[in-house]
Short mmCIF file of C-alpha atoms in Angstrom, two decimals:
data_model
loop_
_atom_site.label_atom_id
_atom_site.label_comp_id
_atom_site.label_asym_id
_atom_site.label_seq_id
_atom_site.Cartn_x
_atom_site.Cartn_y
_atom_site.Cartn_z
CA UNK A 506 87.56 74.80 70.15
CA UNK A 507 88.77 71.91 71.75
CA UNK A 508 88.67 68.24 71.21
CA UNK A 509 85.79 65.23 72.94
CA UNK A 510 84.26 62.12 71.98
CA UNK A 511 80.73 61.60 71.08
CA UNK A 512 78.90 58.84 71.93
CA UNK A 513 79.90 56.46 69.15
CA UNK A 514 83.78 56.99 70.49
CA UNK A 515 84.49 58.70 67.35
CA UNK A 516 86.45 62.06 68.06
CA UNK A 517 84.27 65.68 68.26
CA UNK A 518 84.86 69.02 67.78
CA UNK A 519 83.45 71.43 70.32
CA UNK A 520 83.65 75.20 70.69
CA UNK A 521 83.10 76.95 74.24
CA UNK A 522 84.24 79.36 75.59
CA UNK A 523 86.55 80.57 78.98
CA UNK A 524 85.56 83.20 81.65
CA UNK A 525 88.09 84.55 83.95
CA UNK A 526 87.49 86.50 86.99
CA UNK A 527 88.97 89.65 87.80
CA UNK A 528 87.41 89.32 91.61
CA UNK A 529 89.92 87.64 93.95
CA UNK A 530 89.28 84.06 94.78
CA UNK A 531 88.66 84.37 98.89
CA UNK A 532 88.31 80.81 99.52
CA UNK A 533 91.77 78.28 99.99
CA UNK A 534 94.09 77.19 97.22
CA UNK A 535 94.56 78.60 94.00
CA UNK A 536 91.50 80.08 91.86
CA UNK A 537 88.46 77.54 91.46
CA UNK A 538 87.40 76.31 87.90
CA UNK A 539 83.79 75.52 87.10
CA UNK A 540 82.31 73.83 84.03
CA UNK A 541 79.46 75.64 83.56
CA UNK A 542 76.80 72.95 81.53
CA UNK A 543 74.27 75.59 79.68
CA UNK A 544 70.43 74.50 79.08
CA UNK A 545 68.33 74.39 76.09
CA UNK A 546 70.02 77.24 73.83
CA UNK A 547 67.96 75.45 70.41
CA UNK A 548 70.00 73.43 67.86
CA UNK A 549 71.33 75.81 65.24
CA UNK A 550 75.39 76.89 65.18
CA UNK A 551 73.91 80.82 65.97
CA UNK A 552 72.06 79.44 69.22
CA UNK A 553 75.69 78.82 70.73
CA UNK A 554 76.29 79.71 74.83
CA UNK A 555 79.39 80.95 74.19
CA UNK A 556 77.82 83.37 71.28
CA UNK A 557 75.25 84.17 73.88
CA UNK A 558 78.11 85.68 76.01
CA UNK A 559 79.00 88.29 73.08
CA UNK A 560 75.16 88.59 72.12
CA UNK A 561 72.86 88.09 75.39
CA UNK A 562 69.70 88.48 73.14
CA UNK A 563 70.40 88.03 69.24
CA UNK A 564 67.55 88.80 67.26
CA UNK A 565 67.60 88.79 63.55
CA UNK A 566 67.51 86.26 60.25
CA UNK A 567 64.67 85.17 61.81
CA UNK A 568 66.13 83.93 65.30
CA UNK A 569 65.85 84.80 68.78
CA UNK A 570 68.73 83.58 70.93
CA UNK A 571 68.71 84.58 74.66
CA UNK A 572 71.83 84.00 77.20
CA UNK A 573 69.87 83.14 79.88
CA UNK A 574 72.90 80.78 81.56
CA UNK A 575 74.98 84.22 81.14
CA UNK A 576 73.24 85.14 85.00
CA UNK A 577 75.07 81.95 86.39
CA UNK A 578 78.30 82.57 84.93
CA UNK A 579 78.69 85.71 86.07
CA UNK A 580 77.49 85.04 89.76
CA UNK A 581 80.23 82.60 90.05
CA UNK A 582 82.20 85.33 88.20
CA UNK A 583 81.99 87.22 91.24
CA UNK A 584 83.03 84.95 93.49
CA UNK A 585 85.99 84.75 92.63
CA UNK A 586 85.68 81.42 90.06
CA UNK A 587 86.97 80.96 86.51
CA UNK A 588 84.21 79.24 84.28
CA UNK A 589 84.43 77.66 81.62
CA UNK A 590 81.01 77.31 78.98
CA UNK A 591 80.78 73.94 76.49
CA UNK A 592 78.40 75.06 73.64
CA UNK A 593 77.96 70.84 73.29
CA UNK A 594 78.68 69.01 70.04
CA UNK A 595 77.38 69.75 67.28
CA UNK A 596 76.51 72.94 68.55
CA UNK A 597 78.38 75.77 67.18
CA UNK A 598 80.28 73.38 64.82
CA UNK A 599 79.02 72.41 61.62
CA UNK A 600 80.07 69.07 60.99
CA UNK A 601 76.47 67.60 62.51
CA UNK A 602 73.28 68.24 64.06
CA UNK A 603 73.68 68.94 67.69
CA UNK A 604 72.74 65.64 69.93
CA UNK A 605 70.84 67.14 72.26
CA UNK A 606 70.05 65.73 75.44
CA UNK A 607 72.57 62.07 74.50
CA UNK A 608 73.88 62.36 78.04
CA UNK A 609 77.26 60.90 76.77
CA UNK A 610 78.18 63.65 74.41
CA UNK A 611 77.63 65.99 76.65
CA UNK A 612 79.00 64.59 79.85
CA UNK A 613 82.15 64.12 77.67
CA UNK A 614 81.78 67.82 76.44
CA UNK A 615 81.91 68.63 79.72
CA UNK A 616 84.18 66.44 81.17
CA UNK A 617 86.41 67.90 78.60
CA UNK A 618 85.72 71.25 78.42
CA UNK A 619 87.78 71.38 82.10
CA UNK A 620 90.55 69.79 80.53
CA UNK A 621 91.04 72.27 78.14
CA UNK A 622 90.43 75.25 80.37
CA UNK A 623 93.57 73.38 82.27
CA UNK A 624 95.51 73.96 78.78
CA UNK A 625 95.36 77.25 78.08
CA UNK A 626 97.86 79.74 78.62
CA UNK A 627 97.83 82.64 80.26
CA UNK A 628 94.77 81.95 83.47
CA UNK A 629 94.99 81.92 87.20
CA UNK A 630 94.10 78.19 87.15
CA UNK A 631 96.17 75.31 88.06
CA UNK A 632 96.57 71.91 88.05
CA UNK A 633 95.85 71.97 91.35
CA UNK A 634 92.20 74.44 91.15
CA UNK A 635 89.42 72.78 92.54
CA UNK A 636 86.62 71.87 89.83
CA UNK A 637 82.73 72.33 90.05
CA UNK A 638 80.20 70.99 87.47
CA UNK A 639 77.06 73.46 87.54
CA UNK A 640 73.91 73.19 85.05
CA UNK A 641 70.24 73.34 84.98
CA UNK A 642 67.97 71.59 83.13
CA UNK A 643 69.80 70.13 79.36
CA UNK A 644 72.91 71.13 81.55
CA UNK A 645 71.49 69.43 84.68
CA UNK A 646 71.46 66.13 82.39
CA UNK A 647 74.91 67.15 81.26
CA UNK A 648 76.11 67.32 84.69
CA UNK A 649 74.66 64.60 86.02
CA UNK A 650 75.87 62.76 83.03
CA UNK A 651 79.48 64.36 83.94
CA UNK A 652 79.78 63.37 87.03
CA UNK A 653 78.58 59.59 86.85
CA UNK A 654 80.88 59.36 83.89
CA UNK A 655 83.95 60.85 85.34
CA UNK A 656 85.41 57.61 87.29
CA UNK A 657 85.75 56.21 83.95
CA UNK A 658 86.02 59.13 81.36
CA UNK A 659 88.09 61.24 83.08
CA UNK A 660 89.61 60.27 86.30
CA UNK A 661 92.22 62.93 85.91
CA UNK A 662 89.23 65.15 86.55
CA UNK A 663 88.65 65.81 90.04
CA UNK A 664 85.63 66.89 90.70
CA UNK A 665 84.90 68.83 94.50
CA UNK A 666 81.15 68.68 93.66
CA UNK A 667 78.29 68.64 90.83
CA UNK A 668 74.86 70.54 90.39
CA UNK A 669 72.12 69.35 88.70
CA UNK A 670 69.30 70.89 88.95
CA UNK A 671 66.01 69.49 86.68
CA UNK A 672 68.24 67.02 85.16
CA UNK A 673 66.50 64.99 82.41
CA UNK A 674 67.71 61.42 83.90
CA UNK A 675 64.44 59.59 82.23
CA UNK A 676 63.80 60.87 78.56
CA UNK A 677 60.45 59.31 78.72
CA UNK A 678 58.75 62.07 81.20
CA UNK A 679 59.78 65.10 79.55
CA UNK A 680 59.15 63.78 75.99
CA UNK A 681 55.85 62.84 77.17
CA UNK A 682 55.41 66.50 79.19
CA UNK A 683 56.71 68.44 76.30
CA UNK A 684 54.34 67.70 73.45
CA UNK A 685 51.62 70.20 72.53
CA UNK A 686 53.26 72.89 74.96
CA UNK A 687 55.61 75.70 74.43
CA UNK A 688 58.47 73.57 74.05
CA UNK A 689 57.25 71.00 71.73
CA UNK A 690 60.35 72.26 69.81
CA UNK A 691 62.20 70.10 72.27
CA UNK A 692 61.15 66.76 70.86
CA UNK A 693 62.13 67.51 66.81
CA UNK A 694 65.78 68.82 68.59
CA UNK A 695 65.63 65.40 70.20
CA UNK A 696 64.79 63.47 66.98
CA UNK A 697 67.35 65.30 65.22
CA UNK A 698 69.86 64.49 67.86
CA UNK A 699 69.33 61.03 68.30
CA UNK A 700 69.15 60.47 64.68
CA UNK A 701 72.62 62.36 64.40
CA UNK A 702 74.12 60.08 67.07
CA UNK A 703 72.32 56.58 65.98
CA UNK A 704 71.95 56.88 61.83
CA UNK A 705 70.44 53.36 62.21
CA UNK A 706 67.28 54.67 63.32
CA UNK A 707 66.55 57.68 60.38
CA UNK A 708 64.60 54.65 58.42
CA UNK A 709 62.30 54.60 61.71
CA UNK A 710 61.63 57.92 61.92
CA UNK A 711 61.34 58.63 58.08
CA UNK A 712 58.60 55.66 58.39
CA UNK A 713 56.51 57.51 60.16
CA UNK A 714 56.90 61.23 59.48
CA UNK A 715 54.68 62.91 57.00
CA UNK A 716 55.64 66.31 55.35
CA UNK A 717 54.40 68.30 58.17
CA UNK A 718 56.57 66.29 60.63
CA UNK A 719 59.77 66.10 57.84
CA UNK A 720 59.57 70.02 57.47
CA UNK A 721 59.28 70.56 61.40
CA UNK A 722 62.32 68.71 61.51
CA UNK A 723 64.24 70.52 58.87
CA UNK A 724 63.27 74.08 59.89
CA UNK A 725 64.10 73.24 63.83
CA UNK A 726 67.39 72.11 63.85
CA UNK A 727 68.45 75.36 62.81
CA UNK A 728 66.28 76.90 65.09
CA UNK A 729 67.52 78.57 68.62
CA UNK A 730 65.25 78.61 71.83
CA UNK A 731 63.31 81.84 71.12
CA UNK A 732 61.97 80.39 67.27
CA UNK A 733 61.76 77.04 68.98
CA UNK A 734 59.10 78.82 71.05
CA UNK A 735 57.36 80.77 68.36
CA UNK A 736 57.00 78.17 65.24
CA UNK A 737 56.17 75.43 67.39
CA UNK A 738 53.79 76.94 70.59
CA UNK A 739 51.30 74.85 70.94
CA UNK A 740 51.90 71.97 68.20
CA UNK A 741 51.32 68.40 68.95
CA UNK A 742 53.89 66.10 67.65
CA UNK A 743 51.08 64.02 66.36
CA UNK A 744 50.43 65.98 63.72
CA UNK A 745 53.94 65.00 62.22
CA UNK A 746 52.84 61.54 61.48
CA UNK A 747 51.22 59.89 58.84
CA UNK A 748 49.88 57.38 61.86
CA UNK A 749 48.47 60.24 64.06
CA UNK A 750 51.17 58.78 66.61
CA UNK A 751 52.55 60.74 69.02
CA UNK A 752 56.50 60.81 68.82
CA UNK A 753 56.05 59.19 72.75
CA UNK A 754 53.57 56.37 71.40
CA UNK A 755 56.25 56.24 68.27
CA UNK A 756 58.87 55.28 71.15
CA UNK A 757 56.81 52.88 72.69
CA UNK A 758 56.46 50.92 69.57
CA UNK A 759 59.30 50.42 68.17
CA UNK A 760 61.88 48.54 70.05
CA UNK A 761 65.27 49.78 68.82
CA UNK A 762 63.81 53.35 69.80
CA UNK A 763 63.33 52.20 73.37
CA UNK A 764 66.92 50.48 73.19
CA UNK A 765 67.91 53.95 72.68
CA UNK A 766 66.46 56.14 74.73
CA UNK A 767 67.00 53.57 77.55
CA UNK A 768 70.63 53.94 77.10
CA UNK A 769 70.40 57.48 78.08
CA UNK A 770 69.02 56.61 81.34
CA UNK A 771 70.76 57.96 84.31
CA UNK A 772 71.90 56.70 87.59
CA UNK A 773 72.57 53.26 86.43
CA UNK A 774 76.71 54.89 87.55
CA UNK A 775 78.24 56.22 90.56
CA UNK A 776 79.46 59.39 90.80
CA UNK A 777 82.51 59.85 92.86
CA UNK A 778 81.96 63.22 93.80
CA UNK A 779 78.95 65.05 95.97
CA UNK A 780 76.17 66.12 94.06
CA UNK A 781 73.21 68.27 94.45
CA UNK A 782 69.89 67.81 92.88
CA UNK A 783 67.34 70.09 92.73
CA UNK A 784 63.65 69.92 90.91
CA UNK A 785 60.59 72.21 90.88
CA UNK A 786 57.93 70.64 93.13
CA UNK A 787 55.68 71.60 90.17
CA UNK A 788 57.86 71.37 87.38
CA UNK A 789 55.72 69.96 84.67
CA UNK A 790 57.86 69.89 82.29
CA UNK A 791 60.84 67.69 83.38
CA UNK A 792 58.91 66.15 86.26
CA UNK A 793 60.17 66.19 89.88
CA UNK A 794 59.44 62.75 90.60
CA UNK A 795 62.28 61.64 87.83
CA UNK A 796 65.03 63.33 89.79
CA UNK A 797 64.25 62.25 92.92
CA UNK A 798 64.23 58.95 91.54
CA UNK A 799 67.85 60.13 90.28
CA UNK A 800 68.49 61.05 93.54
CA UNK A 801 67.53 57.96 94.81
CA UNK A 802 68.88 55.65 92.67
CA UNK A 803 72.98 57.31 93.39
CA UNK A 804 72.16 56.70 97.09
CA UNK A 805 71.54 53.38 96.21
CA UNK A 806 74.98 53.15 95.00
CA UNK A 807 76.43 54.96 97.76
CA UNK A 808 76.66 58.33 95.96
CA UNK A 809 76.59 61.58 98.39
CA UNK A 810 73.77 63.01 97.24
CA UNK A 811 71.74 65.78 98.73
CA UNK A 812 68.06 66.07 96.80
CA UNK A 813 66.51 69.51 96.84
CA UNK A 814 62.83 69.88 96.55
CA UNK A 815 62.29 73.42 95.20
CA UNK A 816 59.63 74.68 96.02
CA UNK A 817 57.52 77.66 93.55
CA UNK A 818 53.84 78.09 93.39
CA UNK A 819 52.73 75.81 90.39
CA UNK A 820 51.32 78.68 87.48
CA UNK A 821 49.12 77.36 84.02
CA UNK A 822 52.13 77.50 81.63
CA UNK A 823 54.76 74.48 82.17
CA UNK A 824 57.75 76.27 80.74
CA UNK A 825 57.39 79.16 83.58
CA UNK A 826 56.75 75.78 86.21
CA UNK A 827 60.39 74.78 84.66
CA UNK A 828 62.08 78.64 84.07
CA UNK A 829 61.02 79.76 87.48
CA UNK A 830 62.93 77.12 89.78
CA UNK A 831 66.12 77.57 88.18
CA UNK A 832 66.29 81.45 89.11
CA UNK A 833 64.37 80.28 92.48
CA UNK A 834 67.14 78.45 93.30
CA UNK A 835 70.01 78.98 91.68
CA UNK A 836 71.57 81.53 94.24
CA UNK A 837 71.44 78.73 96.84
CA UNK A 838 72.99 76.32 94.18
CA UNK A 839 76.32 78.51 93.34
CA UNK A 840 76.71 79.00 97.21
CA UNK A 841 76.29 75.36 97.75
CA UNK A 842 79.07 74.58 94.72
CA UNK A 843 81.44 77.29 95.85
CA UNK A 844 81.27 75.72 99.18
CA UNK A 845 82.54 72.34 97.85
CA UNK A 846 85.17 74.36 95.58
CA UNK A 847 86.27 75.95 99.05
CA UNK A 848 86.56 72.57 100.40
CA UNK A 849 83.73 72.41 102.86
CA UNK A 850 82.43 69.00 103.31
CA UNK A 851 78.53 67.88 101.95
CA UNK A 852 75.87 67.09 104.11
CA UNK A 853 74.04 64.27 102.17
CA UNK A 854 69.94 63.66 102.94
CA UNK A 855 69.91 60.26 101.36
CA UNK A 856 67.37 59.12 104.15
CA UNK A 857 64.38 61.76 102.25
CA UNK A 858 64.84 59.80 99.05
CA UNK A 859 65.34 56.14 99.44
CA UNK A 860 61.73 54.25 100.22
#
């Protein structure tokens, strides 16, 4: 457990947990560190990453937990790297409701789950190990959050280089993309969160939820991934209103929800480290056109960026057009962040992203 600050400022408790290697570190320097950002794990303390690393598929009281990010960790395992896994805020500690997706609690979580790595005793890191942010997904909008953030957060981080791969840098896509699928789960976890993180919107959202909507609410923010899936496969967020809204249109109209969830825009900052974005061609789900406009939008600001189209044949389910990219890819991602780590300089394609 180690110590952040959520989005208000206010100070957060968040567990995680720290990997090291027992392969040698071939590359320069001392040993390597990389914050490993996980993806959607669900929204209950059991649905944890770093629980997923004891329990790679925990079925029982109901829930289905699966460590899918468990692959990535130990890839870079075996390259040498020490990792170390946030589990968020609010996830895994029971003082609140996990915010998930505010990109400021968890680029802080991240941010700070290096600097605690750096504190413990006994581990083949130094102050002087290279650091790598890596994430898909949630954790490629934790990463990408991370490494805009980190000029201001935490310039004692250094950072060598970020992944982000599908990172959700406009909320307004995926909530949109989500609904009536086999994620739908994803936008009560983001109600819950967002409500958790700005109280002054509950009277909104209790406007317009009817007992349907209150319950899926209630029952999902206990609720990891694999239940996600199964309670809420198919459901359309309309039916949680008494207006026949859907939570997207609910956005729309009401102003201080828009305030919001334009706040968790990103690429409005500048990261100060190289970054590499990557996004199914037919991701459906968090849709490729809102991280090349990421992409786009850090070039803008002189960010060395290199965007990575990835490129998987499109299938009828959107959660496989979002699932499949990340394993697709994500060999080619570790090698391109243990590159960095070994101190290899970026090649940036700004010039396939700017218009």
């Amino acid at each position: 457990m180690y110590k952040s600050t959520d989005s208000a400022g206010k100070p957060a408790a968040v567990t995680g947990a720290y990997l090291e290697p027992t392969a040698r570190w071939s590359g320069p320097g001392p040993r390597p560190l990389v914050a490993l950002a996980p993806g959607t794990m669900g929204q209950g303390d059991a649905c944890a990453a770093s629980k997923a690393l004891e329990n790679p598929l925990s079925i029982g009281r109901g829930s289905v937990s699966v460590g899918y990010e468990n692959l990535a960790a130990y890839r870079l395992l075996a390259k040498g790297v020490a990792v170390v896994v946030t589990d968020y805020i609010g996830l895994g500690t029971t003082d609140r409701v996990h915010t998930y997706i505010n990109r400021v609690d968890e680029g802080h979580a991240v941010l700070d789950a290096v600097r605690a790595a750096r504190a413990l005793p006994g581990t083949s890191i130094t102050g002087a190990s290279a650091v790598g942010l890596f994430g898909y997904s949630q954790g490629g909008q934790g990463t990408a959050a991370a490494a805009e953030l980190q000029p201001s957060y935490a310039p004692d981080v250094k950072l060598a280089g970020a992944y982000a791969g599908a990172p959700l840098a406009d909320l307004s896509g995926p909530l949109t993309e989500a609904d009536g699928t086999s994620f739908t789960a994803a936008i009560a976890w983001s109600t819950n969160g967002f409500v958790q993180a700005y109280p002054q919107l509950k009277p909104i959202v209790d406007k317009y939820l009817n007992a349907k909507g209150e319950k899926a609410l209630k029952d999902a923010s206990t609720m990891c991934t694999g239940d996600g899936i199964f309670a809420f496969n198919g459901q359309k967020s309309s039916s949680w209103t008494k207006t026949g809204q859907s939570m997207a249109e609910i956005v729309e109209a009401e102003p201080e929800l828009r305030k919001v969830f334009a706040e968790q825009r990103i690429g409005n900052l500048t990261p100060d480290t190289p970054v590499r974005v990557a996004n199914g061609v037919n991701d459906n789900l968090v849709p490729f056109q809102q991280a090349r406009r990421l992409a786009a939008d850090w070039c803008a600001r002189g960010a060395s960026v290199s965007f990575v189209p990835v490129e998987v044949p499109a299938l009828p389910v959107k959660l496989l057009n979002h699932f499949l990219p990340m394993l697709s890819d994500q060999g080619t991602a570790i090698n391109w962040v243990t590159d960095r780590l070994a101190g290899k300089a970026a090649t940036a394609n700004c010039q396939d992203v700017t218009d």
